[in-house]
Short mmCIF file of C-alpha atoms in Angstrom, two decimals:
data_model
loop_
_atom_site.label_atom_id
_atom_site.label_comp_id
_atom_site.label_asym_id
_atom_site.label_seq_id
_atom_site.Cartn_x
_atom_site.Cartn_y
_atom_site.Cartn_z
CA UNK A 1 36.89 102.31 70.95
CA UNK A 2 35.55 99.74 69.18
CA UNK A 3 37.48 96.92 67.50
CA UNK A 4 37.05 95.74 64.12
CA UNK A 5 37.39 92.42 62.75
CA UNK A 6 37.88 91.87 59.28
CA UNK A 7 35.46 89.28 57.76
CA UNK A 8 37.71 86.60 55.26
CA UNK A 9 36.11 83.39 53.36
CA UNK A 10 38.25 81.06 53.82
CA UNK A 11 40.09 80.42 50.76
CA UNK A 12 40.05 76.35 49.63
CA UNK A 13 42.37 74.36 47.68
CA UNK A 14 39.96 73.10 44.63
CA UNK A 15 40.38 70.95 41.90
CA UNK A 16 40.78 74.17 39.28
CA UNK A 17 43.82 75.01 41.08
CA UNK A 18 45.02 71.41 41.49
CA UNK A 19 44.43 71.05 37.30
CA UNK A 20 47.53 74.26 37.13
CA UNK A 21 49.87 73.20 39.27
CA UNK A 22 52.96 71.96 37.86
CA UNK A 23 53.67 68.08 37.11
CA UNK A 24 56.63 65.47 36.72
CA UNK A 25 55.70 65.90 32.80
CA UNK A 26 58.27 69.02 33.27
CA UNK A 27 61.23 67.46 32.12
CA UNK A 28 63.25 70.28 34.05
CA UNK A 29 60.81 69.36 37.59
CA UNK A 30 61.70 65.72 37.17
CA UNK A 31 65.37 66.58 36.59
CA UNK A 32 65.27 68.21 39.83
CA UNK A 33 63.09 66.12 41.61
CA UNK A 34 65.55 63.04 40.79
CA UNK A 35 68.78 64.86 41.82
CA UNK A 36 66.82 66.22 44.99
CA UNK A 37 65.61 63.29 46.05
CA UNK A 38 68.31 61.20 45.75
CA UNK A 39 71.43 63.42 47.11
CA UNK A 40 69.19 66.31 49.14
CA UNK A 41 68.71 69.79 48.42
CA UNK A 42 72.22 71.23 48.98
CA UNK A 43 74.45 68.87 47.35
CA UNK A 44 72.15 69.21 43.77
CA UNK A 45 72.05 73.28 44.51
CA UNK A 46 75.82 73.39 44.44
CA UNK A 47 76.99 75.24 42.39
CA UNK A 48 80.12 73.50 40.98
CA UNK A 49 82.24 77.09 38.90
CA UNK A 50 81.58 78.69 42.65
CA UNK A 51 84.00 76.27 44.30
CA UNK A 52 86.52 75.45 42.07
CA UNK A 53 86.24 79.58 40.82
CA UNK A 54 87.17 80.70 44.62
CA UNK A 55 90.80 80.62 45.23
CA UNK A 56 91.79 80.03 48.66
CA UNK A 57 95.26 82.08 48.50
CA UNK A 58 95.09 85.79 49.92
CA UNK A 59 97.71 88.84 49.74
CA UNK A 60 97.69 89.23 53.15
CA UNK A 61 97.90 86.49 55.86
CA UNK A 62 98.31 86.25 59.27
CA UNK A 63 97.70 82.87 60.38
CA UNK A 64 100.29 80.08 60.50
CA UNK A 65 98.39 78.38 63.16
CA UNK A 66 96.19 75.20 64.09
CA UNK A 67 92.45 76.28 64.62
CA UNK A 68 90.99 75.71 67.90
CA UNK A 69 87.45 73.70 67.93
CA UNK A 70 84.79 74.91 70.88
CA UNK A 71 83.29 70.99 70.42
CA UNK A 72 79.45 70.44 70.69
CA UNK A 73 79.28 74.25 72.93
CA UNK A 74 77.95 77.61 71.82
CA UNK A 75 80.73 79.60 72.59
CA UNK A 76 82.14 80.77 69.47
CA UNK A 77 82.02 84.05 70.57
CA UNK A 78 84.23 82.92 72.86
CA UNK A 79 86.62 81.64 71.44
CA UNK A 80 87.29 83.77 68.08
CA UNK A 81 87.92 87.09 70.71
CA UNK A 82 89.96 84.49 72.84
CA UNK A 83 91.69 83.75 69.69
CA UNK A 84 91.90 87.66 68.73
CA UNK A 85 93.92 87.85 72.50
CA UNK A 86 95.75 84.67 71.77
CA UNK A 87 97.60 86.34 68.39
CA UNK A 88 98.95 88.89 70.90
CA UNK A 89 99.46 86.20 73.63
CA UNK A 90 100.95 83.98 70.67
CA UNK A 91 103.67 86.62 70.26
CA UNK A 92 104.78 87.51 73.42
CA UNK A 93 105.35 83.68 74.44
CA UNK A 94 106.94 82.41 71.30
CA UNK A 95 104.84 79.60 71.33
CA UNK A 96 102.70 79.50 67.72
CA UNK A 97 100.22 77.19 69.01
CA UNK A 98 99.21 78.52 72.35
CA UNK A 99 95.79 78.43 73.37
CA UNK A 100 93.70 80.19 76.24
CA UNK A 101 91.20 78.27 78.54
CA UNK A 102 87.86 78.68 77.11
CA UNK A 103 86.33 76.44 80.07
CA UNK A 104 87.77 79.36 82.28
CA UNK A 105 85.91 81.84 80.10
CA UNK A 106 82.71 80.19 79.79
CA UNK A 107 82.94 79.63 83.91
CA UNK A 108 82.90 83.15 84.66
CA UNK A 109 80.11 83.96 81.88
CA UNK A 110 78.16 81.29 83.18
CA UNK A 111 78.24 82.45 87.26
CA UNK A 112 78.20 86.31 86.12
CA UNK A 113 74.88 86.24 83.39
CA UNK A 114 73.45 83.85 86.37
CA UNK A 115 73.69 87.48 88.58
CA UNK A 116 72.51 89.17 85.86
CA UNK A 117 69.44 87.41 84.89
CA UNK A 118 68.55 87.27 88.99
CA UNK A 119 68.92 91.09 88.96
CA UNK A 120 66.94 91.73 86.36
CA UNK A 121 64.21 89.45 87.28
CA UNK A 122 64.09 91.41 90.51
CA UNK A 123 64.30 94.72 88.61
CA UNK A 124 60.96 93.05 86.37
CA UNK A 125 59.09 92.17 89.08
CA UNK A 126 56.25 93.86 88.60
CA UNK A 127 56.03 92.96 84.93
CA UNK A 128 53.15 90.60 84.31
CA UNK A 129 54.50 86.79 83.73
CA UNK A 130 52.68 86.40 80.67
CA UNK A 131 54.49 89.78 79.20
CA UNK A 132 56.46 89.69 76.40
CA UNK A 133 59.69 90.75 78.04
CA UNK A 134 59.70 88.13 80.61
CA UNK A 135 58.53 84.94 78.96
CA UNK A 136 61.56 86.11 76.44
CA UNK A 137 64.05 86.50 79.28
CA UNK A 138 62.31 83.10 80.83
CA UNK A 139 63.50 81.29 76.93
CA UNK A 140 66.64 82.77 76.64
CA UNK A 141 68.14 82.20 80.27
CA UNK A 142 71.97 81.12 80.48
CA UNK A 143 72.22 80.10 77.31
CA UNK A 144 76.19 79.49 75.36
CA UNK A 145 75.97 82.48 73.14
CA UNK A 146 77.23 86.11 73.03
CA UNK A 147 78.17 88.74 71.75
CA UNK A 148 81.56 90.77 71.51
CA UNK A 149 80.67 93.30 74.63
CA UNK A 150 80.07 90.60 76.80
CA UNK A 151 83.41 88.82 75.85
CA UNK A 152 85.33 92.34 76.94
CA UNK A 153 83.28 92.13 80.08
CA UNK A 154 84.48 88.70 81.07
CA UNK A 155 88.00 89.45 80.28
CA UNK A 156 88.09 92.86 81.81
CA UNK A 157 86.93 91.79 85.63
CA UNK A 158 88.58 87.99 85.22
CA UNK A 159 91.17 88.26 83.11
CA UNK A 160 92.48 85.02 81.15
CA UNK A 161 94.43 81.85 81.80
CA UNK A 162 96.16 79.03 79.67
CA UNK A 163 94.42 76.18 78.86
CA UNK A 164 96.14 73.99 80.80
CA UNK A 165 95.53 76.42 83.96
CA UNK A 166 92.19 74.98 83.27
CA UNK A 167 91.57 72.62 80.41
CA UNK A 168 88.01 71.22 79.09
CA UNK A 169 85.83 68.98 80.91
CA UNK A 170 82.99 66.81 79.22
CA UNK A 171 80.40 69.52 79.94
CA UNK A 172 82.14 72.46 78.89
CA UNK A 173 82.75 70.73 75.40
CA UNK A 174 79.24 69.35 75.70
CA UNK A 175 77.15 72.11 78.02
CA UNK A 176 73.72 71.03 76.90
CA UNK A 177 72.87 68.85 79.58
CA UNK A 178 74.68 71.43 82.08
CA UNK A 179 72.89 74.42 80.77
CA UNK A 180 69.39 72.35 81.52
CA UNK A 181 70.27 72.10 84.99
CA UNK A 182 71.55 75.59 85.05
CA UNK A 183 67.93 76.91 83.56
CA UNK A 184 65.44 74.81 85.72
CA UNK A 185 67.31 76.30 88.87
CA UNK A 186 67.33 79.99 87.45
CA UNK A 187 63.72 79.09 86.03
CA UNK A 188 62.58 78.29 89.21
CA UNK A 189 64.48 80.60 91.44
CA UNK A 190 62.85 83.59 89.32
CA UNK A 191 59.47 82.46 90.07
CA UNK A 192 60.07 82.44 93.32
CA UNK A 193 61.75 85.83 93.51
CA UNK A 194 58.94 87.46 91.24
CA UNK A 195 56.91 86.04 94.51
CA UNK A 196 58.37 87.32 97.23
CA UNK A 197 58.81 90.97 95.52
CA UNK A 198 55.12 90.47 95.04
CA UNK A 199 54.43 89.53 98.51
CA UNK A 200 56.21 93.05 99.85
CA UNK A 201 59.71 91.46 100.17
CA UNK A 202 62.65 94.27 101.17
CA UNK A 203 65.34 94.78 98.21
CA UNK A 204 67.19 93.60 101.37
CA UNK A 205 65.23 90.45 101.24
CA UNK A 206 65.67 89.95 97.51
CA UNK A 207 69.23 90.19 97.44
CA UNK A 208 70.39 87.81 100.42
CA UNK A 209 67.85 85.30 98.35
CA UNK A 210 69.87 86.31 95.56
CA UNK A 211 72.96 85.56 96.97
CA UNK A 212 71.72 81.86 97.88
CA UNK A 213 70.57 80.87 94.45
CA UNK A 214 73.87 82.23 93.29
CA UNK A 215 75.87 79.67 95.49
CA UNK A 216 73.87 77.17 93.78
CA UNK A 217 74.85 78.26 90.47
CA UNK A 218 78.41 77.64 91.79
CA UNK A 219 78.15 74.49 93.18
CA UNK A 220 76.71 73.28 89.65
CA UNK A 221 79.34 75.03 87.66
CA UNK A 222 82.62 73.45 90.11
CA UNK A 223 81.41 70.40 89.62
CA UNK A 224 80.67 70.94 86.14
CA UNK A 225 83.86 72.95 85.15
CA UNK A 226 86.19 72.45 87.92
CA UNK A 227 87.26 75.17 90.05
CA UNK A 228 88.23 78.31 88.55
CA UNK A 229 92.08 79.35 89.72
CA UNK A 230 92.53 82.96 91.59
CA UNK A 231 95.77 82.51 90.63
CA UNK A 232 98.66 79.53 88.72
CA UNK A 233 101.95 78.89 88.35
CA UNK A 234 103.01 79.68 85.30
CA UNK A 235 105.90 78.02 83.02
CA UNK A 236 106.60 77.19 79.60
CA UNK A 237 108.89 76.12 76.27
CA UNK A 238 108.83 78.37 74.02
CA UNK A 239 109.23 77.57 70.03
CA UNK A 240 112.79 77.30 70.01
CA UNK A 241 113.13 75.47 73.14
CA UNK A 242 113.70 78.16 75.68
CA UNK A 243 112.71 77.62 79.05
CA UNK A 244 111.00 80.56 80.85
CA UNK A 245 109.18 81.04 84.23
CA UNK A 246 106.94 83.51 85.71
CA UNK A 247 106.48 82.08 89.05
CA UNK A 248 102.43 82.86 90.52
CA UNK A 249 100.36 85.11 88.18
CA UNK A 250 96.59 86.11 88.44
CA UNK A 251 94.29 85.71 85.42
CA UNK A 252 94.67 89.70 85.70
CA UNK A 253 97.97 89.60 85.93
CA UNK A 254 98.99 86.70 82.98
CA UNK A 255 96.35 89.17 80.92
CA UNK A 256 98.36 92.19 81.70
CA UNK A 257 101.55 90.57 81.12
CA UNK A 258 101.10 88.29 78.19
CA UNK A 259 97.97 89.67 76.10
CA UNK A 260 98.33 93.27 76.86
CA UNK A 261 95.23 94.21 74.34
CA UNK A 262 93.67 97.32 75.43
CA UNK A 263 89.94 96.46 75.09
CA UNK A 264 88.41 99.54 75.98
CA UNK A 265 89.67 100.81 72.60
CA UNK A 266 87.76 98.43 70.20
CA UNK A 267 84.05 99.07 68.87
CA UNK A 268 81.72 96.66 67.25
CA UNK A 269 80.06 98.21 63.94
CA UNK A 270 76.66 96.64 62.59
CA UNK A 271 75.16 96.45 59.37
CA UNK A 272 71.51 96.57 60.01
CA UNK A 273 70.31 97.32 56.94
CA UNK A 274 66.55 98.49 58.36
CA UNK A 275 65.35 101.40 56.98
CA UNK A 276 64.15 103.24 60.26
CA UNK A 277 68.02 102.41 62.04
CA UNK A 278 70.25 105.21 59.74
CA UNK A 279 73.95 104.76 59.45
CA UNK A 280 75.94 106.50 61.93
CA UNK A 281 73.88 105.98 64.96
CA UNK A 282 74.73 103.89 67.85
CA UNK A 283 72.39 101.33 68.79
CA UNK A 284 72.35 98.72 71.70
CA UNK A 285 69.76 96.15 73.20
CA UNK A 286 67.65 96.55 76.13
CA UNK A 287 68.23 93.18 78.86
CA UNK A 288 71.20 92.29 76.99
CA UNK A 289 74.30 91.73 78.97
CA UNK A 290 76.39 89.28 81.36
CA UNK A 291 78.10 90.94 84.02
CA UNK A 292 76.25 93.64 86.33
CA UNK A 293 78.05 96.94 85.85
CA UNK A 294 79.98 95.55 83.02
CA UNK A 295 80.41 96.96 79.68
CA UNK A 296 77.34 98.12 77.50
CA UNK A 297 76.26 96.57 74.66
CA UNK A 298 77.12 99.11 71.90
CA UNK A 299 76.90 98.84 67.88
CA UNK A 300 77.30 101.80 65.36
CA UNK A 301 75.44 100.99 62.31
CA UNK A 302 77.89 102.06 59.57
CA UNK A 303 77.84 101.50 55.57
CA UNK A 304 79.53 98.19 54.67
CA UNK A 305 82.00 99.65 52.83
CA UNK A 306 83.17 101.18 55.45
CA UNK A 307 82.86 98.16 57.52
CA UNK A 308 85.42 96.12 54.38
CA UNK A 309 87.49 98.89 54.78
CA UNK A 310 88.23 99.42 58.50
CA UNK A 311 88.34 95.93 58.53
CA UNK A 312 90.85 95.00 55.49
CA UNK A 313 93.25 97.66 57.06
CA UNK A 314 93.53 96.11 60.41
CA UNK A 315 94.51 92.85 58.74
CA UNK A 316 96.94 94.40 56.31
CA UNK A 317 98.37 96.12 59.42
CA UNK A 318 98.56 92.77 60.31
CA UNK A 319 96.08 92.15 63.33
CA UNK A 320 93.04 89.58 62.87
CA UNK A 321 90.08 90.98 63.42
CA UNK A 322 86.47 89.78 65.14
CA UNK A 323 83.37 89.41 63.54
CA UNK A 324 79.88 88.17 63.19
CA UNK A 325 77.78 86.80 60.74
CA UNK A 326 75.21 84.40 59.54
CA UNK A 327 76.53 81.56 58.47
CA UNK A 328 73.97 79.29 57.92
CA UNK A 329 72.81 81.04 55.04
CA UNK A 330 75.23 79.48 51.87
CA UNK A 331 77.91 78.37 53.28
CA UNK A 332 80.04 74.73 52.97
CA UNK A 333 81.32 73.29 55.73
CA UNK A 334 83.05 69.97 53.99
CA UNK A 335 84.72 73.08 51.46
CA UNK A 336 85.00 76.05 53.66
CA UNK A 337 83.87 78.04 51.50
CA UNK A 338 81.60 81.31 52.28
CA UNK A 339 80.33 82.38 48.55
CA UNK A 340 77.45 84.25 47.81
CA UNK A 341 74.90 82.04 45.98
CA UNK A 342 77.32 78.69 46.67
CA UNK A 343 73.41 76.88 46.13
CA UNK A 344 71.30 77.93 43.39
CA UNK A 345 67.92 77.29 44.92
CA UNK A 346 66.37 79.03 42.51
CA UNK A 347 67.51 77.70 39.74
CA UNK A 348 66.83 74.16 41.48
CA UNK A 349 63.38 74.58 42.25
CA UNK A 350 62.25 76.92 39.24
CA UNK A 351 61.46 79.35 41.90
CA UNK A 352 62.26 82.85 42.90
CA UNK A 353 63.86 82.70 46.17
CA UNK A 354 65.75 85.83 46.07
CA UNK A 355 65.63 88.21 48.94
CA UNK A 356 67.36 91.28 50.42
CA UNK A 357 69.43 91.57 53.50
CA UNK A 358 66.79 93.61 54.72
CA UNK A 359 63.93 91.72 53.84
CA UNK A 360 65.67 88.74 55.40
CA UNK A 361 66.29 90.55 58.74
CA UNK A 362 63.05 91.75 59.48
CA UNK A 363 61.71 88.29 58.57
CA UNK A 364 63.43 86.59 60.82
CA UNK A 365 64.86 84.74 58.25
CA UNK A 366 68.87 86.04 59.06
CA UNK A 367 70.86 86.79 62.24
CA UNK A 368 73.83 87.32 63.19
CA UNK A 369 74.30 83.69 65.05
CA UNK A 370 78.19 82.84 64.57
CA UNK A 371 81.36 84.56 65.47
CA UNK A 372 84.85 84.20 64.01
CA UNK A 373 87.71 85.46 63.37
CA UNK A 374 89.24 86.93 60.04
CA UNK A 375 93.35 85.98 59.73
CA UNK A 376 93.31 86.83 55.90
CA UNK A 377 92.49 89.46 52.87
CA UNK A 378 92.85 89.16 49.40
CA UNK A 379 93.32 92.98 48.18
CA UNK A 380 93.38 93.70 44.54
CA UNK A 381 93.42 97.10 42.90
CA UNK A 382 92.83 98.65 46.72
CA UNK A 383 89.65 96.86 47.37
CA UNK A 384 88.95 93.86 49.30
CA UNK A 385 87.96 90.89 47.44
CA UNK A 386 88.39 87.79 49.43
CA UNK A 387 88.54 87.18 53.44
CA UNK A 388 90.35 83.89 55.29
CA UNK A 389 88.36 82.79 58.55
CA UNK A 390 89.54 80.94 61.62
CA UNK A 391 86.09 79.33 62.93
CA UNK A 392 86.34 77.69 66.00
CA UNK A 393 85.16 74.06 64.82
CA UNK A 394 88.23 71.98 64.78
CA UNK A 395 90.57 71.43 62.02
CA UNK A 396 88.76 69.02 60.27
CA UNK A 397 86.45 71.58 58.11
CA UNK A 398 87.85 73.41 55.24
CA UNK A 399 91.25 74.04 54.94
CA UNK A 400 92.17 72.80 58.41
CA UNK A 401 89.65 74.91 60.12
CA UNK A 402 89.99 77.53 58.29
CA UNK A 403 87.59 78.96 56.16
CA UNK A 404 87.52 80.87 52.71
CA UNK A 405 84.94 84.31 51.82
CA UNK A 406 84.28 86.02 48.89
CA UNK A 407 83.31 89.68 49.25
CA UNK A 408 79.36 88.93 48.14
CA UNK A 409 78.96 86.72 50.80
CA UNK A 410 80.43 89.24 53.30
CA UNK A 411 77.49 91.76 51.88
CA UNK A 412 74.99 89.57 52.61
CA UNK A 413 75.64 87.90 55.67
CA UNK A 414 78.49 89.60 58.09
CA UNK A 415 76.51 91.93 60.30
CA UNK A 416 79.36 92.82 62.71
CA UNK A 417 82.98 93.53 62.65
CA UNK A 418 84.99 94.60 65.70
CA UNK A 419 87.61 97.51 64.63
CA UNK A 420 90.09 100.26 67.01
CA UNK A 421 88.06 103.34 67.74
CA UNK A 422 90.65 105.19 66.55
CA UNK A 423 90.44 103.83 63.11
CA UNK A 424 87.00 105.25 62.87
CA UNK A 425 86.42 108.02 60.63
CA UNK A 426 84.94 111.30 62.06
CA UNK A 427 81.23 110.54 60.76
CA UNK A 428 81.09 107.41 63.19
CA UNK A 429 83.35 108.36 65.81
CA UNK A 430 80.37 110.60 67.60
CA UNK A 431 78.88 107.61 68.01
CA UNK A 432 81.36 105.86 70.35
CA UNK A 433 79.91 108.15 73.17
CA UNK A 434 76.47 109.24 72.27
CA UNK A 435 73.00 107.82 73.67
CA UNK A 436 72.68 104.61 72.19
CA UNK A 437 68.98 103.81 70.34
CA UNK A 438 68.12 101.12 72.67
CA UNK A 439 66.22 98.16 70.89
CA UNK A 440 64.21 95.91 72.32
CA UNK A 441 65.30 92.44 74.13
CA UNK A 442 63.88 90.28 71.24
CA UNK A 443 65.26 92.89 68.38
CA UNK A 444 67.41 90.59 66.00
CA UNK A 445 70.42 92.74 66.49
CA UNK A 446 70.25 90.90 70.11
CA UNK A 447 70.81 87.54 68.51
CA UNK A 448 73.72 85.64 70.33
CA UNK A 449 76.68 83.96 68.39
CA UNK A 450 77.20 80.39 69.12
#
């Protein structure tokens, strides 16, 4: 076969072109270009009726708690489904303003994607190194985000503990310069393994090399993290001052006794809004996972209405619910506020900026990149028209952390929402069990929240 270039003159910026182009003799372009260039892009896009026409007050809310902040980390992901188990935890104590250890959580994601990155770097081996696939795996290695499967993974082998069975260090509130360590071992150690299973090496061989690397990772994240408890006592005051004790608990066993939250029973619906991906299937992403043998990756693309609805009825029912979205795309952190078109770029710049959800995905112009949790819905006339979020940044955003919605926003930029299986309606609830569409590793719908 023979390959054909196409032949294209290169096309030069001359002075005809120059002589069109638009000058400061635009009143409206000088406007602009003084507001712009004074106070930035975002503060002269605002758009001033969006934030003081978004009311803050919902119908139904759940949360009468302080908002937990994951600190200069990418675990979000983390911590809205460890605030999702802490409402039930919450209960169950009597204490409003419990918390659960996210440095225990992030431990046992860090040791157990470790595994799982050495496995499938064995399982790759005879990949080329200059592939696709493994100079993606090679970027993305042991990184803070995740997604909502991986979360029920951690939870389901290692259960949870109470922050103070195992409070924050410096690097699990600042895990940049841990990660780096973290990656130049795992870097190296897959170069090495890719090696040996290229010099003949035994599966036997592999895996006892395996095994050593993986008592490196530990030795990093102890002194890192501190050392992970098998098992605490466990006391506390509850919210009107009663004393209780449990005596010695597991992580397994405070999860069985405290949170209680059948996992296995939730589903994550997508939005992907690409043609070729039709609603109703189940999808999931090739290489994507933390914990060998753990739970699958698994998203049923489903019409966003039905998404709003499932998800508006679990929070009138009065349980918050998990979700994902992008949320750098018009959102204000100083406000809280999550409106569609909060910054008129357009309109700033005299410029059509307008795109679709679509258009944005396959761009790579929009992700989901951030997880959080919704506490709140504002339901008028049986149809959801405002959503409260608990992010995980602290309480000094917003409304003390938390975070206001309108419903465009939601259309444009929540791609997942974690709802009961049994709240599914019959068209999706094939899905729960069918052969997943597996996507590849780099597929946007594999984009981590943190």
């Amino acid at each position: 076969m023979t390959t054909q270039t196409r032949s294209v003159t290169p096309q030069v910026v001359d002075d005809d072109l120059l002589a069109t182009l638009p000058t400061t003799d635009d009143p409206t372009l000088r406007l602009a270009l003084n507001a712009v260039t004074h106070s930035g892009v975002n503060d002269s896009a605002l758009d001033r009726e969006k934030v003081t026409g978004t009311p803050k007050v919902m119908s139904n809310r759940l949360d009468d708690w302080a908002a937990t902040s994951q600190q200069k980390s990418g675990r979000c992901w983390l911590f809205s489904s460890l605030n999702l188990l802490r409402s039930a935890a919450r209960k169950d104590l009597g204490v409003k303003n419990f918390e659960l250890s996210g440095n225990y959580a992030v431990f046992w994601d860090k040791f157990e994607r470790a595994n799982y990155f050495l496995a499938d770097v064995i399982a790759t081996a005879s990949e080329p190194l200059d592939s696709r696939l493994i100079q993606f795996m090679l970027a993305e290695v042991l990184g803070d985000g995740g997604q909502w499967d991986m979360a029920v993974s951690i939870y389901a082998k290692h259960g949870v503990v109470p922050k103070e069975a195992m409070p924050e260090t410096e690097p699990s509130t600042h895990t940049a310069q841990m990660n780096k360590q973290l990656q130049t071992l795992l870097r190296k150690a897959a170069l090495d393994l890719r090696e040996q299973a290229a010099a003949g090496a035994s599966q036997e061989v592999l895996d006892a090399a395996r095994k050593g690397i993986l008592s490196d990772v530990w030795r990093i994240l102890v002194i890192s993290l501190g050392n992970p408890p098998s098992s605490f006592e466990w006391e506390w005051i509850d919210d009107d001052k009663g004393f209780h004790r449990d005596g010695v608990l597991t992580p397994q066993q405070f999860y069985e006794r405290h949170v209680g939250i059948d996992l296995s029973g939730y589903v994550c619906l997508v939005d992907d809004p690409r043609q070729e991906h039709p609603k109703g299937r189940a999808l999931t992403v090739e290489h994507l996972g933390n914990v060998v043998g753990g739970r699958q990756i698994r998203y049923i693309n489903a019409p966003m209405d039905t998404i709003k609805k499932l998800a508006a009825e679990t929070i009138v029912a009065g349980e918050p619910v998990w979700f994902g979205a992008d949320v750098s795309q018009q959102s204000g952190r100083d406000d809280g506020l999550l409106v569609g078109d909060l910054y008129d770029y357009s309109g700033l710049f005299g410029v059509d900026l307008s795109t679709t959800k679509e258009q944005r995905v396959n761009t790579g112009a929009s992700a989901m990149n951030h997880a959080m949790l919704f506490t709140g819905v504002d339901v008028a006339d049986g149809a959801p028209r405002r959503w409260r979020v608990e992010n995980s940044w602290g309480e000094e955003p917003g409304d003390k952390g938390f975070f206001t919605m309108d419903d465009a926003w939601f259309t444009d930029y929540v791609f997942e929402v974690v709802v009961k299986i049994d709240s599914l309606p019959a068209d999706l609830k094939a899905a729960v069990t069918e052969e997943p569409l597996a996507l590849p590793a780099w597929d946007p719908m594999g984009t981590l929240a943190d």
